[in-house]
One Martini backbone bead per residue (centre of mass of N, CA, C, O) as a GRO file, in nm:
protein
  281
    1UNK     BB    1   0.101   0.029   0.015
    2UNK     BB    2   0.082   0.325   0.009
    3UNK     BB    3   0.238   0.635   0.191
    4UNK     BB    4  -0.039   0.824   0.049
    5UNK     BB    5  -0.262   0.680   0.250
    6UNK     BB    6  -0.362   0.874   0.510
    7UNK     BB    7  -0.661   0.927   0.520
    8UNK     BB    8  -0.740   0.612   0.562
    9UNK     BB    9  -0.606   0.578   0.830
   10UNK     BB   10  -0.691   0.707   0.984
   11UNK     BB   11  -1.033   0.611   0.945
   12UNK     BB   12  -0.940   0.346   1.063
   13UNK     BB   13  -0.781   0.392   1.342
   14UNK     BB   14  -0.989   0.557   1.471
   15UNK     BB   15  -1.170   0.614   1.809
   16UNK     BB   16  -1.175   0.917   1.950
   17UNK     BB   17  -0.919   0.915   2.111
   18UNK     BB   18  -0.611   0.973   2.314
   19UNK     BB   19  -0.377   0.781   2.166
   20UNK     BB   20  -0.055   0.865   2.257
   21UNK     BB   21   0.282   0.883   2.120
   22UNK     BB   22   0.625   0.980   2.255
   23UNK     BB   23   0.880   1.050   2.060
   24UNK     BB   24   1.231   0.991   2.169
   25UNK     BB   25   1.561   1.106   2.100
   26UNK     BB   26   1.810   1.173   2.259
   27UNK     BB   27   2.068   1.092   2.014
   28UNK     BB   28   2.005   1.312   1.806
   29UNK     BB   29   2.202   1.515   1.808
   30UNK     BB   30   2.475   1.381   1.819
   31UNK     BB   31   2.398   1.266   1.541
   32UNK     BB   32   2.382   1.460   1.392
   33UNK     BB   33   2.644   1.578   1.386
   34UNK     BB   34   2.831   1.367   1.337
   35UNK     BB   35   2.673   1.338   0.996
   36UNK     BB   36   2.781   1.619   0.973
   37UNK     BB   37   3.097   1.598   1.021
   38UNK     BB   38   3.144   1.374   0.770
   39UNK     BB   39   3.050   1.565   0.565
   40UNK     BB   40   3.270   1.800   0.626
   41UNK     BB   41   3.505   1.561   0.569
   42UNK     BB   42   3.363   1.482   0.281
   43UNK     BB   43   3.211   1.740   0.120
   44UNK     BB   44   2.919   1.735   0.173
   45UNK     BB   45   2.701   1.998   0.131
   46UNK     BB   46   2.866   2.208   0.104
   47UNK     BB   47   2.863   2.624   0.077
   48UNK     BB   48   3.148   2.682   0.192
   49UNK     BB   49   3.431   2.892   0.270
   50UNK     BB   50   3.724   2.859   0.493
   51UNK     BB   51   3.990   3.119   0.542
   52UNK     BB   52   4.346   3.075   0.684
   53UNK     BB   53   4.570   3.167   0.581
   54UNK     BB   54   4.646   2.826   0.413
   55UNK     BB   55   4.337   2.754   0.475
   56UNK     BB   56   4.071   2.486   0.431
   57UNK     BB   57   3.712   2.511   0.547
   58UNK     BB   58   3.446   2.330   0.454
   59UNK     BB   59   3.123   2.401   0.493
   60UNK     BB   60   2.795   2.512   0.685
   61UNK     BB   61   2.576   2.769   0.673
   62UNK     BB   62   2.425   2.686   0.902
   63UNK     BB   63   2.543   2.568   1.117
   64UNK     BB   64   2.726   2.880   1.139
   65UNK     BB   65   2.461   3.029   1.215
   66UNK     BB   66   2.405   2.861   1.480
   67UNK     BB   67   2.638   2.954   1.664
   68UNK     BB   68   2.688   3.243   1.497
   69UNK     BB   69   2.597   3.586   1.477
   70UNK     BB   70   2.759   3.608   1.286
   71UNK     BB   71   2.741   3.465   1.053
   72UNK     BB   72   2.412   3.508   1.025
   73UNK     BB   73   2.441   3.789   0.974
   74UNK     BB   74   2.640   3.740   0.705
   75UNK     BB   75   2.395   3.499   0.584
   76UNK     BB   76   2.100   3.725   0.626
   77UNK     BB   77   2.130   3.970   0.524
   78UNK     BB   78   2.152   4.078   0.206
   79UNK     BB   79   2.433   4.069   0.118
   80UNK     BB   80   2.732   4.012  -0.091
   81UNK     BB   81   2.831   3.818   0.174
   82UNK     BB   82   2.575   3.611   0.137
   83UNK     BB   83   2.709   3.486  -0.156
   84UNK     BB   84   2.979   3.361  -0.077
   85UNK     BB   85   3.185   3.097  -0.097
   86UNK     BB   86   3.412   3.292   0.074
   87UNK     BB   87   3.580   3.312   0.367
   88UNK     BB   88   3.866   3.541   0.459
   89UNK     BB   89   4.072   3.565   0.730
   90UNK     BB   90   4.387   3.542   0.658
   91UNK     BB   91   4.563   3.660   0.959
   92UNK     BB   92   4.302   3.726   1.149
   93UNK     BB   93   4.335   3.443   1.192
   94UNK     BB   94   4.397   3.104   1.305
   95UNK     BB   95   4.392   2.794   1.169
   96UNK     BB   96   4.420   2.618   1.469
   97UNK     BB   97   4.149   2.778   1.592
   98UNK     BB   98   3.927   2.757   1.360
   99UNK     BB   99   3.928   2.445   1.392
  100UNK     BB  100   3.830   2.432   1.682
  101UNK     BB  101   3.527   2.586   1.619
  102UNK     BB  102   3.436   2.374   1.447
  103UNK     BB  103   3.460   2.131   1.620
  104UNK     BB  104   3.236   2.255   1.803
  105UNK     BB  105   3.028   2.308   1.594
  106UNK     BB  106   3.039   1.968   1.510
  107UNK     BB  107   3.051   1.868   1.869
  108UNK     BB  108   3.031   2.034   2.144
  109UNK     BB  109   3.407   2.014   2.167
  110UNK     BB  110   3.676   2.131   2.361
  111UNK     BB  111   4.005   2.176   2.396
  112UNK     BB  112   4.121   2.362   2.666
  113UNK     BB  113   4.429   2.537   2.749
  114UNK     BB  114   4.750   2.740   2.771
  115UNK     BB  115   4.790   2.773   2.470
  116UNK     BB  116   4.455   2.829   2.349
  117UNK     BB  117   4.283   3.041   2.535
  118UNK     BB  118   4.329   3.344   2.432
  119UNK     BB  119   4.249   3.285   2.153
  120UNK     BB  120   3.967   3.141   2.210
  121UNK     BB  121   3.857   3.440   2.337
  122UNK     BB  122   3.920   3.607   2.089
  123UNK     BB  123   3.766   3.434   1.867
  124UNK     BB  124   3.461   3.418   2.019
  125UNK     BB  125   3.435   3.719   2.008
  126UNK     BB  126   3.526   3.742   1.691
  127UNK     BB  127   3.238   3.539   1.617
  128UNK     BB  128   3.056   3.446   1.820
  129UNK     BB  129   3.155   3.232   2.050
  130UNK     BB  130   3.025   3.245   2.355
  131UNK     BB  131   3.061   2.967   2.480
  132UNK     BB  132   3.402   3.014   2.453
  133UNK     BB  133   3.433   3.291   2.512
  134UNK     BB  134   3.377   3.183   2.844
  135UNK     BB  135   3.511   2.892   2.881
  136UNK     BB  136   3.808   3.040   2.851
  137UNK     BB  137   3.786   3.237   3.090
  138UNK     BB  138   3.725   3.011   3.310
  139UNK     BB  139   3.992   2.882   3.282
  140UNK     BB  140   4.174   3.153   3.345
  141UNK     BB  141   4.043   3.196   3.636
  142UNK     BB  142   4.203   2.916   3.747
  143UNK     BB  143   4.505   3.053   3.601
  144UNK     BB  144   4.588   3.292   3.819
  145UNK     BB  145   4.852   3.500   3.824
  146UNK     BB  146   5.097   3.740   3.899
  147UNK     BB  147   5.234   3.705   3.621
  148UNK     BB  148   4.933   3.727   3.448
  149UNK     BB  149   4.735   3.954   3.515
  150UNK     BB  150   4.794   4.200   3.369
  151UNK     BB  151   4.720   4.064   3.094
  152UNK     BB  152   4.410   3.949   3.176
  153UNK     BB  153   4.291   4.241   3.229
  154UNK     BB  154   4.332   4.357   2.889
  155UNK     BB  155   4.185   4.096   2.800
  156UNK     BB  156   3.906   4.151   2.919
  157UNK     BB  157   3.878   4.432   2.836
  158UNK     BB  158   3.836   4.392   2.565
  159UNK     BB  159   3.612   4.096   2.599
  160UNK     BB  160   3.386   4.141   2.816
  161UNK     BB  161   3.526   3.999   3.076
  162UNK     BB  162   3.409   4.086   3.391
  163UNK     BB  163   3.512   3.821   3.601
  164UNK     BB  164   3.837   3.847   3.481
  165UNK     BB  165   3.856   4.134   3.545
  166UNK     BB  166   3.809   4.152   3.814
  167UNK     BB  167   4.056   3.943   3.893
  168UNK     BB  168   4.280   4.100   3.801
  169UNK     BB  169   4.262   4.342   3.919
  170UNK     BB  170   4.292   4.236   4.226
  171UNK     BB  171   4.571   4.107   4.188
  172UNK     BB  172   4.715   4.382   4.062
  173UNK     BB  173   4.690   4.532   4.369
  174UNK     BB  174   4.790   4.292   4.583
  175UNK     BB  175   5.096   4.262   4.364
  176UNK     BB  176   5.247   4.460   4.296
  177UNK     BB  177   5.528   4.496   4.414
  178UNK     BB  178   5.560   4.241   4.165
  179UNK     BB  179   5.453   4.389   3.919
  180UNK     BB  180   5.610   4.697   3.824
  181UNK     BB  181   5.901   4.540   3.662
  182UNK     BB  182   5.753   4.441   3.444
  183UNK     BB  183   5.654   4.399   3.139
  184UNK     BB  184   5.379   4.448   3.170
  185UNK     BB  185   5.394   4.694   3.318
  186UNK     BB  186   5.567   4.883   3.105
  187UNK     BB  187   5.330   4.789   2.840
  188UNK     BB  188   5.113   4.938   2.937
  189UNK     BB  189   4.902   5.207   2.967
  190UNK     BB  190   4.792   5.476   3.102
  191UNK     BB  191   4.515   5.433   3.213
  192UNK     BB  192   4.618   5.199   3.392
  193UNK     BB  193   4.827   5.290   3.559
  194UNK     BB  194   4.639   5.570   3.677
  195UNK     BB  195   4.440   5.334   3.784
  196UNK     BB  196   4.620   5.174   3.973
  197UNK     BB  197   4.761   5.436   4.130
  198UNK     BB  198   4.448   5.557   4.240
  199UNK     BB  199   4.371   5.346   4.397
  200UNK     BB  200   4.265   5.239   4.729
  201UNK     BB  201   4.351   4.934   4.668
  202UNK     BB  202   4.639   4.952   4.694
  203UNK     BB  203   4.904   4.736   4.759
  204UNK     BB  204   5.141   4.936   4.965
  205UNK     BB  205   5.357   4.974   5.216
  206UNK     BB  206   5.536   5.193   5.001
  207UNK     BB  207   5.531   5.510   4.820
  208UNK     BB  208   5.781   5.451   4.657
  209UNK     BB  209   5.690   5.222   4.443
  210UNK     BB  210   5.484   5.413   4.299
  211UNK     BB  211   5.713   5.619   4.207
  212UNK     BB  212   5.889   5.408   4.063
  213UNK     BB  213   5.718   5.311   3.901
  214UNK     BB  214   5.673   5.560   3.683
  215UNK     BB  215   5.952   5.597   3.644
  216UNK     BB  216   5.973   5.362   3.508
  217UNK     BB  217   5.768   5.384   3.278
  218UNK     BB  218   5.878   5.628   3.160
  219UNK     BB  219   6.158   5.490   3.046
  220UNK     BB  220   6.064   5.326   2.849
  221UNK     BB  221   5.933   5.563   2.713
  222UNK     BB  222   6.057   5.884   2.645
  223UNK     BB  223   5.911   5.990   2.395
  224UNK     BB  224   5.590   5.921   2.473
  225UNK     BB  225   5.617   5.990   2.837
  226UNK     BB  226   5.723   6.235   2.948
  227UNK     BB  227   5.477   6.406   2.982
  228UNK     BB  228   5.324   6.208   3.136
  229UNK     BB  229   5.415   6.282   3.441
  230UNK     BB  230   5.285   6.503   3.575
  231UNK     BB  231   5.029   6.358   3.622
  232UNK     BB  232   5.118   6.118   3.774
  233UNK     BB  233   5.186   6.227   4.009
  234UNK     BB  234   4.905   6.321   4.114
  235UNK     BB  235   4.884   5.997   4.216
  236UNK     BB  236   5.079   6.033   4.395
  237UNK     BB  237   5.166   6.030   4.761
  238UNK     BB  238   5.413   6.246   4.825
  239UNK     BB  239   5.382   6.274   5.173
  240UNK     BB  240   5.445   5.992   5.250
  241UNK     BB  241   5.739   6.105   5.189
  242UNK     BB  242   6.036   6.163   5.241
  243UNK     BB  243   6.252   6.401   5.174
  244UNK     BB  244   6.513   6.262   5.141
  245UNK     BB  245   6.439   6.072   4.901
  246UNK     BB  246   6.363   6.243   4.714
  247UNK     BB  247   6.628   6.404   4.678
  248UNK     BB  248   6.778   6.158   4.583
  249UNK     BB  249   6.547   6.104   4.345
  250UNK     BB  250   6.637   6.361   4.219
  251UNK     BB  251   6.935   6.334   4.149
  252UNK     BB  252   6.917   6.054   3.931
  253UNK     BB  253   6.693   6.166   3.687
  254UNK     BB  254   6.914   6.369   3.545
  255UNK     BB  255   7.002   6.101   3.340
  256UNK     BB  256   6.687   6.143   3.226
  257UNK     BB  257   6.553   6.405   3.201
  258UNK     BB  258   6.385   6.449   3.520
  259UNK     BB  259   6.467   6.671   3.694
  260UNK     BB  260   6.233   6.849   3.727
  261UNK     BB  261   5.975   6.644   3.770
  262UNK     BB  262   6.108   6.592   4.031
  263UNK     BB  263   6.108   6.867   4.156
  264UNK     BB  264   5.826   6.896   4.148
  265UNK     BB  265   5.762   6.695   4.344
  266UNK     BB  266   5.905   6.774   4.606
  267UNK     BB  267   5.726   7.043   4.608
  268UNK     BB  268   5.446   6.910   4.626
  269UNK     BB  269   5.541   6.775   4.877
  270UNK     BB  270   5.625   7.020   5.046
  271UNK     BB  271   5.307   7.147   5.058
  272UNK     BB  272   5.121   6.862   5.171
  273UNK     BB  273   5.269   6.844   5.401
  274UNK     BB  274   5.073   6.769   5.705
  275UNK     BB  275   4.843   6.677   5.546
  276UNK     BB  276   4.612   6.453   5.469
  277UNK     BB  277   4.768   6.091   5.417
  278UNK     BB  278   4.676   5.817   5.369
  279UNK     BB  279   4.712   5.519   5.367
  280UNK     BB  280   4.731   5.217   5.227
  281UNK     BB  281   4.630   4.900   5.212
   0.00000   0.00000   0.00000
């Protein structure tokens, strides 16, 4: 009998009862993605490519439409590159993070480490494999270190991963003494510097390290730093300096042109000194 002889079945099966039964494959969703992904290892029914350097990535516009805002966007939006047969990424994507973004969006799983989590953090962001760069974010905070804090404060200001970034920056106060001679804090931005050494919640013993913290910040580039000391200066608490101290250490600025800038310091600390200047937590 065809299977096009519907309507003659119904009015022979039915009893005029609620007699349902509702199948369900738990194991669907998985074997689908399987089937898709030996397609896309087969190149069987894929409708772009991903190019990223020197590599050539096959794919299914639906998959990546479906895990990712951007492809969606790309592909539904009714412009020329909805219609792009491929996608380059030239070097702007490295091609073995892209490889792992597409294995994830055609099997639910990808192996996160310390060699590629901050890649896919950057990458998941820019392409919105949102559940990637969150996974990637939950890695690092698990793995965070006055060693690696710097980074990872920048990182995370960078790609909106809020409590990463909040707990970089808590770390970044707490160890300040031992991270501000570091190459990361040398090659900081001036609003982070200046965000770092005004906060309330810097954790130094002594604010002679926050005075030194700057001069050294300004000396590692000194043609584009220059100018910017005395606004940085206005940020240390010069007043809790002994007049020794600044003394001593306006004659040896002497030798990198920063002399000047030293007797500044000096004089607003002895203007303000006596006045309410409470140390740091």
């Amino acid at each position: 009998m065809s299977v096009s002889n519907h309507e003659n079945r119904k009015s022979r099966s039915s009893s005029g009862s609620m007699n349902i039964h509702l199948f369900h494959k738990a194991s669907h969703a998985d074997s689908l993605l399987t089937q898709l992904n030996l397609l896309r290892k087969r190149r069987v029914l894929t409708d772009v490519v991903l190019r990223a350097g020197n590599r050539a990535f096959p794919c299914h516009r639906a998959v990546l439409a479906s895990c990712s805002r951007y492809f969606e966007a790309m592909f539904s939006g009714g412009l020329k590159e909805s219609q792009d047969k491929e996608v380059n990424f030239n070097d702007s994507l490295h091609p073995e993070v892209l490889e792992l973004l597409l294995d994830y969006a055609y099997s639910a799983r990808v192996i996160i480490n310390e060699e590629n989590a901050e890649s896919l953090l950057e990458a998941g962001d820019m392409l919105q494999f949102h559940d990637i760069r969150d996974a990637s974010a939950e890695f690092l905070e698990k793995n965070l270190h006055p060693s690696n804090c710097l980074g990872m404060m920048l990182l995370s200001d960078a790609h909106q991963c809020e409590r990463l970034y909040e707990l970089s920056w808590r770390m970044c106060l707490a160890n300040f003494a031992s991270i501000f001679r570091t190459e990361d804090f040398l090659n900081l931005p001036k609003d982070k510097v200046q965000a770092l050494i005004f906060s309330e919640e810097l954790e130094v013993e002594d604010e002679s390290l926050v005075y030194e913290a700057v001069i050294d910040w300004v000396k590692a580039d000194m043609e584009r730093r220059y100018n910017d000391l005395p606004e940085l200066l206005r940020f240390v608490r010069l007043a809790l300096l002994p007049e020794s101290y600044l003394l001593k250490n306006v004659a040896s600025e002497d030798r990198y042109g920063l002399r000047a800038w030293g007797v500044y310091a000096w004089h607003s600390a002895t203007r303000v000194r006596g006045t309410s200047a409470a140390y740091r937590t």
